[in-house]
Short mmCIF file of N, CA and C and ligand atoms in Angstrom, two decimals:
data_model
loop_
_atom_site.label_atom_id
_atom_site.label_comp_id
_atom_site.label_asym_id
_atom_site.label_seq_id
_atom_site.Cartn_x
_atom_site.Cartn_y
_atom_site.Cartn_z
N UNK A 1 16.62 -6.92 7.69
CA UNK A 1 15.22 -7.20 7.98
C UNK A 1 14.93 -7.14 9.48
N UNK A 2 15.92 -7.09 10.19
CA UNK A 2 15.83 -7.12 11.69
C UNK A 2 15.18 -5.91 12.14
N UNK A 3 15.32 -5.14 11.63
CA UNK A 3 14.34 -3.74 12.51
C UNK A 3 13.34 -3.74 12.05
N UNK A 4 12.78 -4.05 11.16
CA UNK A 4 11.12 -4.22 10.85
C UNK A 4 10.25 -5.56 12.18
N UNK A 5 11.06 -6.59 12.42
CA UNK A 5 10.48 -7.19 13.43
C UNK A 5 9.39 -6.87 14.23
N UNK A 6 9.44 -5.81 14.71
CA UNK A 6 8.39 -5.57 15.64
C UNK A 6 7.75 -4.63 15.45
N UNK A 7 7.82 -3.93 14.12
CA UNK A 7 7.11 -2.85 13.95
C UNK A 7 5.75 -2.98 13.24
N UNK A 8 4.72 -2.12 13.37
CA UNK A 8 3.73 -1.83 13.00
C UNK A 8 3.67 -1.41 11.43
N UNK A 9 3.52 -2.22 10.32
CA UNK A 9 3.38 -1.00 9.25
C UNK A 9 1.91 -0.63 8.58
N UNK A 10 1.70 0.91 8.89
CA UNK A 10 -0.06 1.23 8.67
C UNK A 10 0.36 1.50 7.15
N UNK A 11 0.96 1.83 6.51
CA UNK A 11 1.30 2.47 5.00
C UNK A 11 1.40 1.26 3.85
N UNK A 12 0.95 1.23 3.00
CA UNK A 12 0.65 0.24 1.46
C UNK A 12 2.08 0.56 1.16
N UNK A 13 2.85 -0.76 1.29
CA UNK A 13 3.65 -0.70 0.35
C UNK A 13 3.92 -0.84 -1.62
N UNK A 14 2.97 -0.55 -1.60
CA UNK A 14 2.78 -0.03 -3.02
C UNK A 14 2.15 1.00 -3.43
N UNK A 15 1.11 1.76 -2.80
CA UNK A 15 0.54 3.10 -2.72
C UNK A 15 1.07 4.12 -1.75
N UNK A 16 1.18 3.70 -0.96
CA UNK A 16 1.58 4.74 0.53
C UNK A 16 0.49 5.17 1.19
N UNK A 17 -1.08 4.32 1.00
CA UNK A 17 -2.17 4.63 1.63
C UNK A 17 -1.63 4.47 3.11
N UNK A 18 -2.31 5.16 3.96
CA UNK A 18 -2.35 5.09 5.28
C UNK A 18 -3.14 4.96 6.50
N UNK A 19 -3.27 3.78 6.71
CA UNK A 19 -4.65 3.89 7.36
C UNK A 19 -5.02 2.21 7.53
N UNK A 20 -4.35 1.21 7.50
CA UNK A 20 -4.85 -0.40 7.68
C UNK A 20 -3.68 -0.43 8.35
N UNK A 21 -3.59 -1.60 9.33
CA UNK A 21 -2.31 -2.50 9.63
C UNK A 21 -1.96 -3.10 8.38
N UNK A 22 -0.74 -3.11 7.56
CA UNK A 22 -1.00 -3.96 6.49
C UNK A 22 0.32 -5.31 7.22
N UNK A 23 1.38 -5.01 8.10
CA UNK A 23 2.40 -5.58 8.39
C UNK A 23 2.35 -5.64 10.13
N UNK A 24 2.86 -6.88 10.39
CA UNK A 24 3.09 -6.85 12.22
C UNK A 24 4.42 -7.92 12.90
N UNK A 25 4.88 -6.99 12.96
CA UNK A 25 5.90 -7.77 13.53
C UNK A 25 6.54 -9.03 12.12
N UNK A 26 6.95 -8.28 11.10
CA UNK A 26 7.90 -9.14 10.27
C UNK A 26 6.95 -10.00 9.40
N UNK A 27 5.64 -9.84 9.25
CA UNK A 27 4.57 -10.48 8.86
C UNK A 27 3.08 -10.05 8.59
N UNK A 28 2.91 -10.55 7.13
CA UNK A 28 2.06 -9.83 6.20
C UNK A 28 0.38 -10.23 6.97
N UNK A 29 -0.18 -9.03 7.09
CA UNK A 29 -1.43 -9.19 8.20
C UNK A 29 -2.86 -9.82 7.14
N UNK A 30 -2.81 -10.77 6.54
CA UNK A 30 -3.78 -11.46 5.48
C UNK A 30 -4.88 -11.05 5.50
N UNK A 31 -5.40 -10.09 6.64
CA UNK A 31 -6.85 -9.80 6.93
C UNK A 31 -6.83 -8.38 5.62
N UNK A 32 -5.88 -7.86 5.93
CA UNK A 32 -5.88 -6.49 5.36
C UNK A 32 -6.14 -6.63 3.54
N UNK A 33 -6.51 -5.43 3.08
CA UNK A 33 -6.54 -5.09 1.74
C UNK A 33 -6.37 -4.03 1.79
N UNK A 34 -5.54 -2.91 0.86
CA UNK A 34 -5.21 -1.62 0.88
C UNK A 34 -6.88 -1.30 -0.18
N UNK A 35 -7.30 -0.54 0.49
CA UNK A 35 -9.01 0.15 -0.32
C UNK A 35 -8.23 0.92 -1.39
N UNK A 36 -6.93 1.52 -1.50
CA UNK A 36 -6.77 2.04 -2.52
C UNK A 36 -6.29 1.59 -3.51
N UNK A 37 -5.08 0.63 -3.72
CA UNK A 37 -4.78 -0.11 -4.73
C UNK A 37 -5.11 -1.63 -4.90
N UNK A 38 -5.62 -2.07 -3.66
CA UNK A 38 -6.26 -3.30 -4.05
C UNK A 38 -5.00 -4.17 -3.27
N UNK A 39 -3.65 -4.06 -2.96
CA UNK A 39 -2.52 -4.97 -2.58
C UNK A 39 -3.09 -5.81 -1.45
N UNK A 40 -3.10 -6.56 -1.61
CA UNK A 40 -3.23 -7.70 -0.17
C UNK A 40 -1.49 -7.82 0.25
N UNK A 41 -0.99 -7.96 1.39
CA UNK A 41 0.14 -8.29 1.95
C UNK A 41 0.49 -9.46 1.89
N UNK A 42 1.04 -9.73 1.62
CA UNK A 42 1.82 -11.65 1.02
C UNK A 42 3.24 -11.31 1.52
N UNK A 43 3.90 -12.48 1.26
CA UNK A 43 5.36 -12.36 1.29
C UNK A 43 5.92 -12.41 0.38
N UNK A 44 5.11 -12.09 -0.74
CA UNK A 44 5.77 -11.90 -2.09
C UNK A 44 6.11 -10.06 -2.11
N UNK A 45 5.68 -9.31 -1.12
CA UNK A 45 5.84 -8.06 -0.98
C UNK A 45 6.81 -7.65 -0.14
N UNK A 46 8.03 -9.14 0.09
CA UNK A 46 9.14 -8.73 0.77
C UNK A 46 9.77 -8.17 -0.19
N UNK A 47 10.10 -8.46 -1.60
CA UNK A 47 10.53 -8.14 -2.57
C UNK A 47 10.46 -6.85 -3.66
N UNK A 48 11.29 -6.04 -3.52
CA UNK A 48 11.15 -4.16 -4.04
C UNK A 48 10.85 -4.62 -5.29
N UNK A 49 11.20 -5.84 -6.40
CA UNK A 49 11.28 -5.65 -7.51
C UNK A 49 9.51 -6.23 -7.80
N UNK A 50 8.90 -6.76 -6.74
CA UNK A 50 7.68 -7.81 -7.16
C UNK A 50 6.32 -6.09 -6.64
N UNK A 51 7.09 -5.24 -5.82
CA UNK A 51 6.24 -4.39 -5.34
C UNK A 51 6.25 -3.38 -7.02
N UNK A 52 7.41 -3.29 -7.28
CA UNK A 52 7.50 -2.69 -7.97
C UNK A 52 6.84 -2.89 -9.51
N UNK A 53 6.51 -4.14 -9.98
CA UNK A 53 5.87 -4.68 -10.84
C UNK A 53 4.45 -4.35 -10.48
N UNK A 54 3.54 -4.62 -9.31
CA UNK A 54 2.24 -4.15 -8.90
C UNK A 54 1.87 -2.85 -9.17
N UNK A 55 3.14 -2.31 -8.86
CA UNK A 55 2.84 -0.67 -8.89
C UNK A 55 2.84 -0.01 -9.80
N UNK A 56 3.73 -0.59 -10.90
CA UNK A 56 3.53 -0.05 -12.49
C UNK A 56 2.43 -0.66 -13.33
N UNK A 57 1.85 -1.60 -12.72
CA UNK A 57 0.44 -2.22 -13.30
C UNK A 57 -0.36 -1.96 -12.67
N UNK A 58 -0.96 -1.24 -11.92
CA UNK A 58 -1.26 -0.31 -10.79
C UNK A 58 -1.97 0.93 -11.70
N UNK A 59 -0.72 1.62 -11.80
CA UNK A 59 -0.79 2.89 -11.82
C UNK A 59 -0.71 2.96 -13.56
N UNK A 60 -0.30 2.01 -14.02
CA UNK A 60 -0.53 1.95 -15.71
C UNK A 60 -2.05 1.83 -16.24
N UNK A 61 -2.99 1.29 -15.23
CA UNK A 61 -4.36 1.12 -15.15
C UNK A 61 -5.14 2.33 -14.65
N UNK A 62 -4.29 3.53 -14.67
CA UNK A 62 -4.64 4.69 -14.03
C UNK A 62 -5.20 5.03 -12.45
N UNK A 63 -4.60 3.71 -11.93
CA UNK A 63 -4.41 4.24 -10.54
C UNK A 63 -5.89 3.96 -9.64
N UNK A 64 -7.11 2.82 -9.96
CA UNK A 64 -8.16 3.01 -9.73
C UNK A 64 -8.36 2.51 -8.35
N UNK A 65 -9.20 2.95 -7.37
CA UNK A 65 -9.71 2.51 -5.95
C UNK A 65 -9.84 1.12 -6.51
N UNK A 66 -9.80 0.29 -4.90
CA UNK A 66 -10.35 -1.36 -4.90
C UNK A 66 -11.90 -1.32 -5.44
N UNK A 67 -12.21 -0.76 -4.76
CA UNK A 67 -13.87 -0.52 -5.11
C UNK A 67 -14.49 1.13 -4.38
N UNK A 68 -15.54 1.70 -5.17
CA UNK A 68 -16.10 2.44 -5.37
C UNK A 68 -16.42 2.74 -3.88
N UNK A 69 -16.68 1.58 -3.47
CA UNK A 69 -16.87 1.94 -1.39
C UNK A 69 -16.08 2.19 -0.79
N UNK A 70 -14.95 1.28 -1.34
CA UNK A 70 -13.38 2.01 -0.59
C UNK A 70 -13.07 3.24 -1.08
N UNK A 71 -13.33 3.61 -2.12
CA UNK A 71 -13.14 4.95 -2.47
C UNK A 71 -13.67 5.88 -1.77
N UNK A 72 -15.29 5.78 -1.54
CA UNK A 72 -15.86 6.86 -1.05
C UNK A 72 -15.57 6.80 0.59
N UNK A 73 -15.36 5.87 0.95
CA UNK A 73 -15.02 5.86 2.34
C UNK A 73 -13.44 6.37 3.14
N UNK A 74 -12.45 6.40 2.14
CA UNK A 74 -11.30 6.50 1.95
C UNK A 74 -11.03 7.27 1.28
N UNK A 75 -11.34 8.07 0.26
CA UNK A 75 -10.71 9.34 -1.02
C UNK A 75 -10.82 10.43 -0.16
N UNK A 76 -9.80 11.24 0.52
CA UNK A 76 -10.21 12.58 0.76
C UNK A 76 -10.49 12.94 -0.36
N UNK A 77 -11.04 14.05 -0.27
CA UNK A 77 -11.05 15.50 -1.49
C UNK A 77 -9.89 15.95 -1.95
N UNK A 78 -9.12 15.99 -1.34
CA UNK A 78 -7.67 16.73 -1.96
C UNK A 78 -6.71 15.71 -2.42
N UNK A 79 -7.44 14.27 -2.30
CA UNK A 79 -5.96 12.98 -2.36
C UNK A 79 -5.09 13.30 -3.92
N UNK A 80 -4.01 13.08 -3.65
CA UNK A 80 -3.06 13.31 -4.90
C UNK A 80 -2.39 11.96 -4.74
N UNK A 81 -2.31 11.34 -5.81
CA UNK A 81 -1.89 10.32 -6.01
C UNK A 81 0.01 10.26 -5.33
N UNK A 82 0.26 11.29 -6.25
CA UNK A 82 1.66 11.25 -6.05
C UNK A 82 2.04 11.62 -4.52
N UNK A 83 1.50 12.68 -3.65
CA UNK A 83 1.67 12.98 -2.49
C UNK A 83 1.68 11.84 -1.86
N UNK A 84 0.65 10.98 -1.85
CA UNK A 84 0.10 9.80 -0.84
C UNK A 84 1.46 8.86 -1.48
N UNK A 85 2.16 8.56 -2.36
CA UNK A 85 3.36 7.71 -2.91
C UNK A 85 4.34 8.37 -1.93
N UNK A 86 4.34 9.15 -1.60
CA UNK A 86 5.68 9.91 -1.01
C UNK A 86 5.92 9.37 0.81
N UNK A 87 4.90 8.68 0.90
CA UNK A 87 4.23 7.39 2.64
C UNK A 87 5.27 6.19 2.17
N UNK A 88 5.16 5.86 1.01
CA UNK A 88 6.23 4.44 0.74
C UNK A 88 7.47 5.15 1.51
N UNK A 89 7.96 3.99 2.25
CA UNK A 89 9.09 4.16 3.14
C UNK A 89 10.01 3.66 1.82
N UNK A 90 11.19 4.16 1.96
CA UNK A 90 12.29 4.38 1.10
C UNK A 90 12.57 2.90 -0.08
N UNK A 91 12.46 2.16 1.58
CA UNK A 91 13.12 0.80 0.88
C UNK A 91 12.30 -0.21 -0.12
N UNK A 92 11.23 0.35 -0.07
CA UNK A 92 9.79 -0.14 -0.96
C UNK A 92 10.18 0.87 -2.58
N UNK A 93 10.26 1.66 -2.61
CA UNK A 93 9.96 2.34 -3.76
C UNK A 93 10.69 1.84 -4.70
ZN1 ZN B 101 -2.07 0.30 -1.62
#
């Protein structure tokens, strides 16, 4: 866990959206909400197996924006679900 310390993470660890601070320095940024899957950052998202439960109830719900504003403000045209999954850094998936 030591090299995450000071890093910045802009990427949903459960979508791989890109584009919020969701992490800072070893700690979940509470302000944030990912517009695409809805994840708020907790420290229950230290855990691959608790990310991993979100994400199959997630995406078992067919994958829907937080809301219709985050969508339109956030959906490119070309977004592919699976491409934008491929942003989860390794140790998340
Ligand atoms: Zn997300």
């Amino acid at each position: 866990m030591a090299s995450t310390e000071n890093e910045t993470e802009t990427v949903c660890r459960v979508c791989g959206f890109d584009g919020e601070v969701f992490w800072e320095g070893g700690w979940p940024n509470e302000a944030a909400i990912c517009p695409c899957c809805g994840n708020e950052p907790d420290v229950g998202d230290a855990s691959v197996m608790g990310l991993r439960n979100y994400r199959g109830y997630w995406v078992g719900h067919g994958a829907p924006w937080d809301s219709p504003s985050a969508e339109r403000k956030h959906k490119r045209q070309d977004w592919d679900l699976l491409k934008q999954m491929e942003n989860i850094p390794p140790q998340w998936r």
